[in-house]
Tab-separated table of C-alpha atoms and ligand atoms in Angstrom:
chain	number	residue	atom	x	y	z
N	162	MET	CA	94.877	73.141	83.363
N	163	HIS	CA	97.281	74.817	85.776
N	164	ASP	CA	100.439	73.329	87.286
N	165	ILE	CA	99.258	74.417	90.756
N	166	ASP	CA	95.644	74.826	91.841
N	167	CYS	CA	96.251	76.912	94.942
N	168	LEU	CA	99.520	78.541	96.037
N	169	VAL	CA	99.881	79.840	99.581
N	170	ILE	CA	102.827	82.222	99.899
N	171	GLY	CA	104.279	82.130	103.424
N	172	ALA	CA	104.367	79.403	106.099
N	173	GLY	CA	103.649	81.498	109.170
N	174	VAL	CA	100.745	80.540	111.413
N	175	VAL	CA	98.216	82.347	109.215
N	176	GLY	CA	99.516	80.899	105.931
N	177	LEU	CA	99.598	77.407	107.445
N	178	ALA	CA	96.061	77.729	108.805
N	179	ALA	CA	94.839	78.929	105.397
N	180	ALA	CA	96.687	76.124	103.603
N	181	ARG	CA	95.183	73.518	105.935
N	182	ALA	CA	91.653	74.890	105.484
N	183	LEU	CA	92.050	74.964	101.686
N	184	ALA	CA	93.415	71.415	101.616
N	185	LEU	CA	90.498	70.232	103.778
N	186	ALA	CA	88.177	72.005	101.314
N	187	CYS	CA	89.646	69.709	98.638
N	188	ARG	CA	91.919	72.239	96.984
N	189	GLU	CA	95.342	71.097	95.802
N	190	VAL	CA	97.637	73.259	97.880
N	191	VAL	CA	101.318	74.142	97.614
N	192	ILE	CA	102.885	76.350	100.298
N	193	ALA	CA	105.984	78.302	99.221
N	194	GLU	CA	108.146	79.545	102.091
N	195	ALA	CA	111.266	81.655	101.595
N	196	ALA	CA	112.905	80.596	104.872
N	197	GLU	CA	114.404	77.212	105.703
N	198	GLY	CA	111.672	76.346	108.187
N	199	ILE	CA	108.039	77.104	108.984
N	200	GLY	CA	107.069	79.905	111.368
N	201	THR	CA	110.453	81.602	111.645
N	202	GLN	CA	109.266	85.216	111.227
N	203	THR	CA	106.528	87.092	113.119
N	204	SER	CA	104.933	83.771	114.079
N	205	ALA	CA	108.067	82.946	116.101
N	206	ARG	CA	108.365	86.392	117.654
N	207	ASN	CA	105.198	87.126	119.564
N	208	SER	CA	103.681	86.705	123.042
N	209	GLU	CA	101.920	83.389	122.242
N	210	VAL	CA	98.816	84.705	123.958
N	211	ILE	CA	95.358	83.453	123.037
N	212	HIS	CA	93.455	86.721	123.170
N	213	ALA	CA	89.835	86.841	124.294
N	214	GLY	CA	88.808	89.523	121.751
N	215	ILE	CA	88.135	92.443	124.079
N	216	TYR	CA	90.203	95.301	122.692
N	217	TYR	CA	88.935	95.766	119.149
N	218	PRO	CA	86.158	97.976	117.798
N	219	PRO	CA	82.935	95.912	117.896
N	220	GLY	CA	81.975	94.654	114.454
N	221	SER	CA	85.517	95.027	113.114
N	222	LEU	CA	87.153	92.108	111.370
N	223	LYS	CA	89.698	91.964	114.217
N	224	ALA	CA	86.954	91.616	116.822
N	225	ARG	CA	85.094	88.978	114.841
N	226	VAL	CA	88.035	86.774	113.888
N	227	CYS	CA	89.594	87.068	117.329
N	228	VAL	CA	86.473	85.936	119.202
N	229	GLU	CA	85.675	83.206	116.674
N	230	GLY	CA	89.339	82.229	116.276
N	231	ARG	CA	89.861	81.989	120.039
N	232	LYS	CA	86.872	79.651	120.456
N	233	ARG	CA	87.981	77.502	117.521
N	234	LEU	CA	91.602	77.484	118.701
N	235	TYR	CA	90.798	76.186	122.201
N	236	VAL	CA	88.724	73.362	120.709
N	237	TYR	CA	91.473	72.590	118.167
N	238	LEU	CA	94.182	72.498	120.837
N	239	ARG	CA	92.092	70.489	123.287
N	240	GLU	CA	91.039	67.876	120.729
N	241	ARG	CA	94.648	67.289	119.666
N	242	GLY	CA	96.232	67.504	123.101
N	243	LEU	CA	98.467	70.384	122.025
N	244	PRO	CA	100.209	72.431	124.766
N	245	HIS	CA	98.139	75.416	125.898
N	246	LYS	CA	96.721	76.857	129.110
N	247	ALA	CA	93.666	79.046	129.711
N	248	CYS	CA	95.434	80.834	132.583
N	249	GLY	CA	93.399	84.075	132.407
N	250	LYS	CA	94.684	87.607	132.633
N	251	LEU	CA	94.316	90.737	134.704
N	252	ILE	CA	94.245	94.161	133.067
N	253	VAL	CA	95.142	96.607	135.781
N	254	ALA	CA	94.475	100.316	136.287
N	255	THR	CA	97.153	101.731	138.578
N	256	SER	CA	95.439	105.094	139.034
N	257	ALA	CA	91.831	106.266	139.002
N	258	SER	CA	92.543	108.167	135.774
N	259	GLN	CA	93.056	104.817	133.964
N	260	LYS	CA	89.623	103.485	134.896
N	261	PRO	CA	87.902	104.926	131.777
N	262	ALA	CA	90.315	102.894	129.618
N	263	LEU	CA	89.128	99.725	131.384
N	264	GLU	CA	85.498	100.821	130.964
N	265	THR	CA	86.108	101.121	127.209
N	266	ILE	CA	87.553	97.600	127.139
N	267	MET	CA	84.556	96.265	129.096
N	268	ALA	CA	82.115	97.967	126.700
N	269	ARG	CA	83.951	96.652	123.648
N	270	ALA	CA	84.125	93.150	125.079
N	271	GLN	CA	80.392	93.066	125.772
N	272	ALA	CA	79.548	94.454	122.336
N	273	SER	CA	81.772	91.780	120.776
N	274	GLY	CA	80.021	88.978	122.654
N	275	VAL	CA	82.710	88.338	125.283
N	276	GLU	CA	80.551	87.890	128.379
N	277	THR	CA	83.143	86.490	130.764
N	278	LEU	CA	85.133	89.665	131.469
N	279	ARG	CA	84.561	90.915	135.021
N	280	TRP	CA	85.575	93.703	137.372
N	281	LEU	CA	87.904	93.116	140.314
N	282	ASP	CA	88.305	95.684	143.065
N	283	ALA	CA	91.781	96.272	144.498
N	284	GLY	CA	91.267	93.664	147.236
N	285	GLU	CA	90.019	90.965	144.852
N	286	ALA	CA	92.916	91.653	142.498
N	287	LYS	CA	95.357	91.429	145.400
N	288	ALA	CA	93.875	88.121	146.498
N	289	MET	CA	94.428	86.717	143.022
N	290	GLU	CA	97.835	88.309	142.440
N	291	PRO	CA	99.404	89.398	145.755
N	292	GLU	CA	102.405	91.034	144.054
N	293	VAL	CA	100.310	93.286	141.797
N	294	ARG	CA	99.409	96.840	142.812
N	295	CYS	CA	96.300	98.366	141.247
N	296	GLU	CA	93.235	100.503	141.971
N	297	ILE	CA	90.891	98.295	139.995
N	298	ALA	CA	91.250	95.561	137.384
N	299	LEU	CA	89.467	93.466	134.801
N	300	LEU	CA	89.754	89.690	134.826
N	301	SER	CA	89.667	87.978	131.440
N	302	PRO	CA	89.278	84.238	132.130
N	303	ASP	CA	89.218	83.379	128.385
N	304	THR	CA	92.785	84.565	127.806
N	305	GLY	CA	95.474	81.900	127.632
N	306	VAL	CA	98.834	80.884	126.209
N	307	VAL	CA	99.764	78.385	123.528
N	308	ASP	CA	102.889	76.708	122.231
N	309	SER	CA	102.712	78.329	118.797
N	310	HIS	CA	105.303	76.005	117.248
N	311	ALA	CA	103.338	72.915	118.247
N	312	LEU	CA	100.263	74.564	116.724
N	313	MET	CA	102.065	75.321	113.451
N	314	LEU	CA	103.449	71.784	113.175
N	315	SER	CA	99.953	70.429	113.675
N	316	LEU	CA	98.477	72.739	111.014
N	317	LEU	CA	101.166	71.692	108.554
N	318	GLY	CA	100.692	67.991	109.349
N	319	GLU	CA	96.947	68.218	108.706
N	320	CYS	CA	97.495	70.158	105.503
N	321	GLU	CA	99.913	67.518	104.254
N	322	ALA	CA	97.602	64.683	105.327
N	323	ALA	CA	94.915	66.303	103.158
N	324	GLY	CA	97.250	66.340	100.153
N	325	GLY	CA	98.982	69.732	100.543
N	326	SER	CA	102.733	70.169	100.177
N	327	LEU	CA	105.365	72.571	101.468
N	328	ALA	CA	108.387	73.959	99.608
N	329	LEU	CA	110.964	75.490	101.963
N	330	ASN	CA	113.812	77.767	100.811
N	331	THR	CA	111.460	78.828	98.030
N	332	PRO	CA	110.931	82.579	97.794
N	333	ILE	CA	108.427	83.789	95.261
N	334	ALA	CA	110.672	85.821	92.995
N	335	GLY	CA	108.120	87.207	90.526
N	336	TRP	CA	104.569	86.785	89.281
N	337	ARG	CA	102.415	87.903	86.396
N	338	ARG	CA	98.703	87.844	85.701
N	339	GLU	CA	97.611	85.526	82.890
N	340	ALA	CA	94.241	85.194	81.136
N	341	ASP	CA	93.074	82.668	83.757
N	342	GLY	CA	95.354	82.769	86.776
N	343	PHE	CA	99.026	83.611	87.237
N	344	SER	CA	102.494	82.700	86.072
N	345	VAL	CA	104.750	82.490	89.145
N	346	ASP	CA	108.557	82.401	89.399
N	347	PHE	CA	109.728	80.196	92.265
N	348	GLY	CA	113.251	81.130	93.384
N	349	GLY	CA	115.738	79.272	95.566
N	350	GLU	CA	118.209	76.591	94.582
N	351	ASP	CA	116.031	75.096	91.892
N	352	PRO	CA	114.214	78.023	90.264
N	353	ALA	CA	111.211	77.308	88.065
N	354	THR	CA	108.127	79.003	86.681
N	355	TYR	CA	104.680	77.454	87.080
N	356	SER	CA	101.134	78.379	86.121
N	357	VAL	CA	98.942	78.872	89.194
N	358	LYS	CA	95.149	79.130	89.366
N	359	THR	CA	94.700	80.876	92.735
N	360	ILE	CA	97.048	82.546	95.228
N	361	VAL	CA	96.869	83.382	98.927
N	362	ASN	CA	99.422	86.087	99.629
N	363	SER	CA	100.194	85.383	103.285
N	364	ALA	CA	103.763	86.656	103.228
N	365	GLY	CA	103.465	88.821	106.365
N	366	HIS	CA	105.889	91.725	106.011
N	367	GLY	CA	106.552	90.563	102.459
N	368	ALA	CA	102.885	90.727	101.376
N	369	PRO	CA	102.708	94.414	100.325
N	370	ARG	CA	106.192	94.118	98.782
N	371	LEU	CA	105.023	91.215	96.623
N	372	LEU	CA	101.985	93.186	95.473
N	373	ARG	CA	104.219	96.001	94.269
N	374	THR	CA	105.829	93.490	91.851
N	375	LEU	CA	102.538	92.282	90.341
N	376	ASP	CA	102.073	94.206	87.089
N	377	GLY	CA	98.603	95.663	86.722
N	378	PHE	CA	97.616	95.199	90.372
N	379	PRO	CA	95.626	98.317	91.342
N	380	PRO	CA	98.075	100.479	93.335
N	381	GLU	CA	95.301	101.900	95.518
N	382	HIS	CA	94.957	98.437	97.061
N	383	ILE	CA	98.619	98.233	98.065
N	384	PRO	CA	98.881	99.596	101.620
N	385	LYS	CA	101.668	101.731	102.945
N	386	GLN	CA	103.802	99.634	105.334
N	387	SER	CA	105.286	100.599	108.683
N	388	PHE	CA	107.198	98.529	111.188
N	389	ALA	CA	106.699	98.674	114.938
N	390	LYS	CA	109.210	96.560	116.779
N	391	GLY	CA	108.122	94.935	120.011
N	392	ASN	CA	111.023	94.226	122.392
N	393	TYR	CA	110.857	91.657	125.193
N	394	PHE	CA	112.823	91.316	128.429
N	395	ALA	CA	112.891	88.001	130.305
N	396	LEU	CA	112.609	87.821	134.080
N	397	LEU	CA	115.388	86.104	135.994
N	398	GLY	CA	114.202	84.294	139.085
N	399	LYS	CA	110.925	83.081	140.486
N	400	GLN	CA	107.605	83.433	138.648
N	401	PRO	CA	105.739	86.222	140.517
N	402	PHE	CA	102.252	85.792	138.981
N	403	SER	CA	99.876	82.980	138.134
N	404	HIS	CA	97.894	85.020	135.582
N	405	LEU	CA	99.078	87.167	132.702
N	406	VAL	CA	99.202	90.797	133.861
N	407	TYR	CA	98.550	93.680	131.468
N	408	PRO	CA	98.535	97.433	132.006
N	409	VAL	CA	95.984	99.581	130.144
N	410	PRO	CA	96.790	99.504	126.406
N	411	GLU	CA	98.801	102.166	124.576
N	412	ALA	CA	98.235	103.555	121.060
N	413	ALA	CA	100.072	100.950	118.930
N	414	GLY	CA	100.307	97.999	121.335
N	415	LEU	CA	98.846	96.451	124.466
N	416	GLY	CA	101.414	97.909	126.877
N	417	ILE	CA	104.409	96.224	128.532
N	418	HIS	CA	102.713	93.178	130.003
N	419	ALA	CA	103.789	89.997	131.745
N	420	THR	CA	103.273	86.684	130.022
N	421	ILE	CA	104.124	83.224	131.256
N	422	ASP	CA	104.941	80.764	128.494
N	423	MET	CA	104.202	77.035	128.504
N	424	GLY	CA	107.584	76.388	130.119
N	425	GLY	CA	106.760	78.771	133.008
N	426	ARG	CA	109.190	81.420	131.767
N	427	VAL	CA	108.060	84.988	132.500
N	428	LYS	CA	108.741	87.712	129.977
N	429	PHE	CA	107.726	91.338	129.752
N	430	GLY	CA	106.856	93.200	126.592
N	431	PRO	CA	106.379	93.984	123.857
N	432	ASP	CA	106.997	97.723	123.885
N	433	VAL	CA	106.545	99.821	120.748
N	434	GLU	CA	109.617	101.030	118.847
N	435	TRP	CA	108.988	102.351	115.325
N	436	VAL	CA	111.768	101.137	113.012
N	437	ASP	CA	112.636	101.475	109.323
N	438	ASP	CA	112.775	97.833	108.292
N	439	ASP	CA	111.561	94.403	109.292
N	440	GLN	CA	115.001	92.904	109.952
N	441	ASP	CA	115.921	95.126	112.900
N	442	LEU	CA	115.485	92.418	115.531
N	443	VAL	CA	118.200	93.131	118.107
N	444	VAL	CA	116.956	94.179	121.548
N	445	ASP	CA	118.849	97.181	122.871
N	446	PRO	CA	119.608	96.417	126.572
N	447	GLN	CA	119.375	100.180	127.247
N	448	ARG	CA	115.613	99.910	126.869
N	449	ALA	CA	115.560	98.096	130.221
N	450	ASP	CA	115.168	101.423	132.060
N	451	LYS	CA	111.814	102.013	130.410
N	452	PHE	CA	110.759	98.439	131.180
N	453	TYR	CA	111.639	98.732	134.880
N	454	ALA	CA	109.650	101.969	135.121
N	455	ALA	CA	106.605	100.610	133.281
N	456	ILE	CA	106.518	97.283	135.149
N	457	ARG	CA	106.997	98.865	138.575
N	458	THR	CA	103.790	100.845	138.097
N	459	TYR	CA	101.952	97.537	138.659
N	460	TRP	CA	104.696	95.353	140.203
N	461	PRO	CA	106.648	97.581	142.612
N	462	ALA	CA	108.708	94.676	143.986
N	463	LEU	CA	110.574	94.108	140.710
N	464	SER	CA	114.204	94.098	141.789
N	465	ASP	CA	117.123	95.767	140.005
N	466	GLY	CA	118.987	93.461	137.623
N	467	ALA	CA	116.058	91.027	137.269
N	468	LEU	CA	115.402	91.804	133.589
N	469	VAL	CA	117.509	90.538	130.723
N	470	ALA	CA	117.151	91.543	127.054
N	471	ASP	CA	115.371	88.716	125.230
N	472	TYR	CA	113.907	88.766	121.693
N	473	ALA	CA	111.928	91.130	119.463
N	474	GLY	CA	109.169	90.831	116.883
N	475	ILE	CA	108.082	93.349	114.295
N	476	ARG	CA	104.413	94.200	113.883
N	477	PRO	CA	103.371	94.331	110.211
N	478	LYS	CA	101.734	97.731	110.548
N	479	LEU	CA	99.567	99.493	107.997
N	480	HIS	CA	99.625	102.765	109.961
N	481	GLY	CA	102.251	105.172	111.192
N	482	PRO	CA	102.900	106.352	114.760
N	483	THR	CA	100.349	109.177	114.613
N	484	GLU	CA	97.613	107.361	112.714
N	485	PRO	CA	94.809	105.243	114.167
N	486	MET	CA	95.252	101.471	114.067
N	487	PRO	CA	93.393	100.038	111.064
N	488	ASP	CA	91.563	96.730	110.807
N	489	PHE	CA	92.942	93.451	109.435
N	490	ARG	CA	92.627	93.171	105.681
N	491	ILE	CA	91.608	89.975	103.918
N	492	ASP	CA	91.377	91.467	100.438
N	493	GLY	CA	89.846	89.146	97.866
N	494	PRO	CA	88.722	89.798	94.281
N	495	GLU	CA	85.625	91.610	95.584
N	496	VAL	CA	87.987	94.314	96.898
N	497	HIS	CA	90.777	94.606	94.304
N	498	GLY	CA	89.196	93.013	91.218
N	499	VAL	CA	91.960	90.458	90.513
N	500	ALA	CA	90.338	87.026	90.216
N	501	GLY	CA	91.906	84.199	92.202
N	502	LEU	CA	93.951	86.342	94.601
N	503	VAL	CA	93.506	86.893	98.341
N	504	ASN	CA	95.896	89.247	100.157
N	505	LEU	CA	96.348	89.052	103.932
N	506	LEU	CA	97.531	92.481	105.006
N	507	GLY	CA	98.324	94.044	108.359
N	508	ILE	CA	97.865	90.755	110.233
N	509	GLU	CA	99.488	91.853	113.478
N	510	SER	CA	98.115	90.883	116.904
N	511	PRO	CA	95.742	89.018	117.381
N	512	GLY	CA	96.703	87.139	114.196
N	513	LEU	CA	97.885	84.026	116.015
N	514	THR	CA	94.619	83.765	117.976
N	515	SER	CA	92.578	84.501	114.854
N	516	SER	CA	94.396	82.190	112.456
N	517	LEU	CA	91.709	79.476	112.169
N	518	ALA	CA	88.945	82.050	111.619
N	519	ILE	CA	91.003	83.998	109.068
N	520	ALA	CA	91.619	80.712	107.246
N	521	ASP	CA	87.870	80.124	106.841
N	522	LEU	CA	87.406	83.589	105.360
N	523	VAL	CA	90.218	82.909	102.880
N	524	VAL	CA	88.463	79.714	101.732
N	525	GLU	CA	85.190	81.648	101.351
N	526	ARG	CA	86.786	84.448	99.364
N	527	LEU	CA	88.500	82.085	96.964
N	528	ALA	CA	85.327	80.023	96.550
N	529	ALA	CA	83.368	83.150	95.636
N	530	ARG	CA	85.604	83.587	92.600
C	867	FAD	C1	105.595	91.582	119.098
C	867	FAD	C2	104.389	90.810	118.655
C	867	FAD	C3	103.573	90.193	119.597
C	867	FAD	C4	102.433	89.493	119.191
C	867	FAD	N1	101.702	88.820	120.115
C	867	FAD	C5	100.614	88.110	119.722
C	867	FAD	C6	99.858	87.382	120.663
C	867	FAD	O1	100.223	87.280	121.835
C	867	FAD	N2	98.725	86.769	120.238
C	867	FAD	C7	98.315	86.809	118.943
C	867	FAD	O2	97.241	86.304	118.647
C	867	FAD	N3	99.053	87.453	118.001
C	867	FAD	C8	100.205	88.074	118.370
C	867	FAD	N4	100.975	88.710	117.433
C	867	FAD	C9	100.575	88.633	116.038
C	867	FAD	C10	101.001	87.312	115.372
C	867	FAD	O3	102.326	86.971	115.720
C	867	FAD	C11	100.886	87.477	113.853
C	867	FAD	O4	99.600	87.942	113.527
C	867	FAD	C12	101.110	86.177	113.097
C	867	FAD	O5	102.286	85.543	113.520
C	867	FAD	C13	101.199	86.480	111.609
C	867	FAD	O6	101.408	85.285	110.927
C	867	FAD	P1	101.637	85.322	109.373
C	867	FAD	O7	101.601	83.920	108.914
C	867	FAD	O8	100.666	86.281	108.750
C	867	FAD	O9	103.059	86.031	109.172
C	867	FAD	P2	104.551	85.491	109.370
C	867	FAD	O10	104.688	84.646	110.557
C	867	FAD	O11	105.440	86.680	109.265
C	867	FAD	O12	104.778	84.580	108.106
C	867	FAD	C14	104.971	85.095	106.806
C	867	FAD	C15	105.872	84.129	106.085
C	867	FAD	O13	105.990	84.535	104.715
C	867	FAD	C16	107.310	84.261	104.300
C	867	FAD	N5	107.591	85.084	103.114
C	867	FAD	C17	107.727	86.415	103.027
C	867	FAD	N6	107.962	86.808	101.756
C	867	FAD	C18	107.966	85.660	101.000
C	867	FAD	C19	108.146	85.404	99.627
C	867	FAD	N7	108.375	86.375	98.722
C	867	FAD	N8	108.088	84.103	99.195
C	867	FAD	C20	107.854	83.085	100.073
C	867	FAD	N9	107.679	83.292	101.399
C	867	FAD	C21	107.721	84.561	101.856
C	867	FAD	C22	108.150	84.619	105.502
C	867	FAD	O14	109.424	83.979	105.447
C	867	FAD	C23	107.289	84.120	106.654
C	867	FAD	O15	107.620	82.795	107.047
C	867	FAD	C24	102.101	89.412	117.807
C	867	FAD	C25	102.938	90.027	116.863
C	867	FAD	C26	104.076	90.708	117.273
C	867	FAD	C27	104.995	91.321	116.256
């Protein structure tokens, strides 16, 4: 007998979704979270966009969990009356040379089963968004926004209702493999060591770091980490758009786009700034120049002084600036050979959208033990 049947490390949106799914699958779940609240890290520092699933290589894990996760998420939010809005988004090409990038997105969307994406010519785009300048655009009606904190509270509530529990201020300080499971050191104010049968390592930026402390874990399955900060600037003044507006994507992000949150606040970002650690969260106001230039390519009327430095999030990258973006990793025993352990690695965007689908795969991988 173990003290804990199933330990989920990390109470971000993905950890909470996994914990809920495991509790509903009749596992006894404990969530250990280092911070003093749930969802204070990457899950609190993103665009809160429900992505349609149109950007990712067809057949990739990202494409599959995004499309499936988006469908599941809308149903979940609707059934519970949680704040969200399927507002749709425009992806705009501001010159003819950007059209091939939109064609690639259209092809990927169709191959991933997203049938709703459609072309808009310049006139149609202007009719929908009079302030936006473009040559041609794609309309993604399945894209939306969600109040991610309301979602996380709901996931936690359902996990607890199914018997799960949450320990805040409880960093996992060490762990060792045992004959059948793990021995885990829980830190914080009341440190203790417990035997644990199965573990979901959903520690976001901390996930690869934790693996480096697990004696005997095959080093070839510990990815190299990089950090790509995404800065946001908020818009002062009137909301200029009724849809989200995205430029064509760049190498490590989706481009400096406009999102409108559930409170009607417009923000632009995230850009891509490679940084050395995951705590570098201050937005440098000097970056505004780049934001004005990027935004004015599709919104020329943006006035001087309308942008104010807002917040930043750090993408948990598994690739460097010159390397191609890899897929999500949900590494279970079938990958690394350690029974009872699932590692969630590189869960950057669209991790929020995909959380319910990722959670199901975690349950499957632990059940296949
Ligand atoms: C700039 C930006 C924009 C994004 N925009 C979107 C978007 O619009 N749509 C979308 O779908 N996705 C988006 N994402 C991705 C999404 O935010 C993430 O995929 C998601 O939040 C990841 O959740 P998580 O639970 O894996 O990680 P986190 O939210 O980082 O949670 C990990 C948790 O583990 C805890 N932890 C770490 N180490 C330990 C330890 N040793 N012991 C105990 N606890 C520990 C941390 O405190 C943290 O609470 C964006 C990401 C970024 C950075």
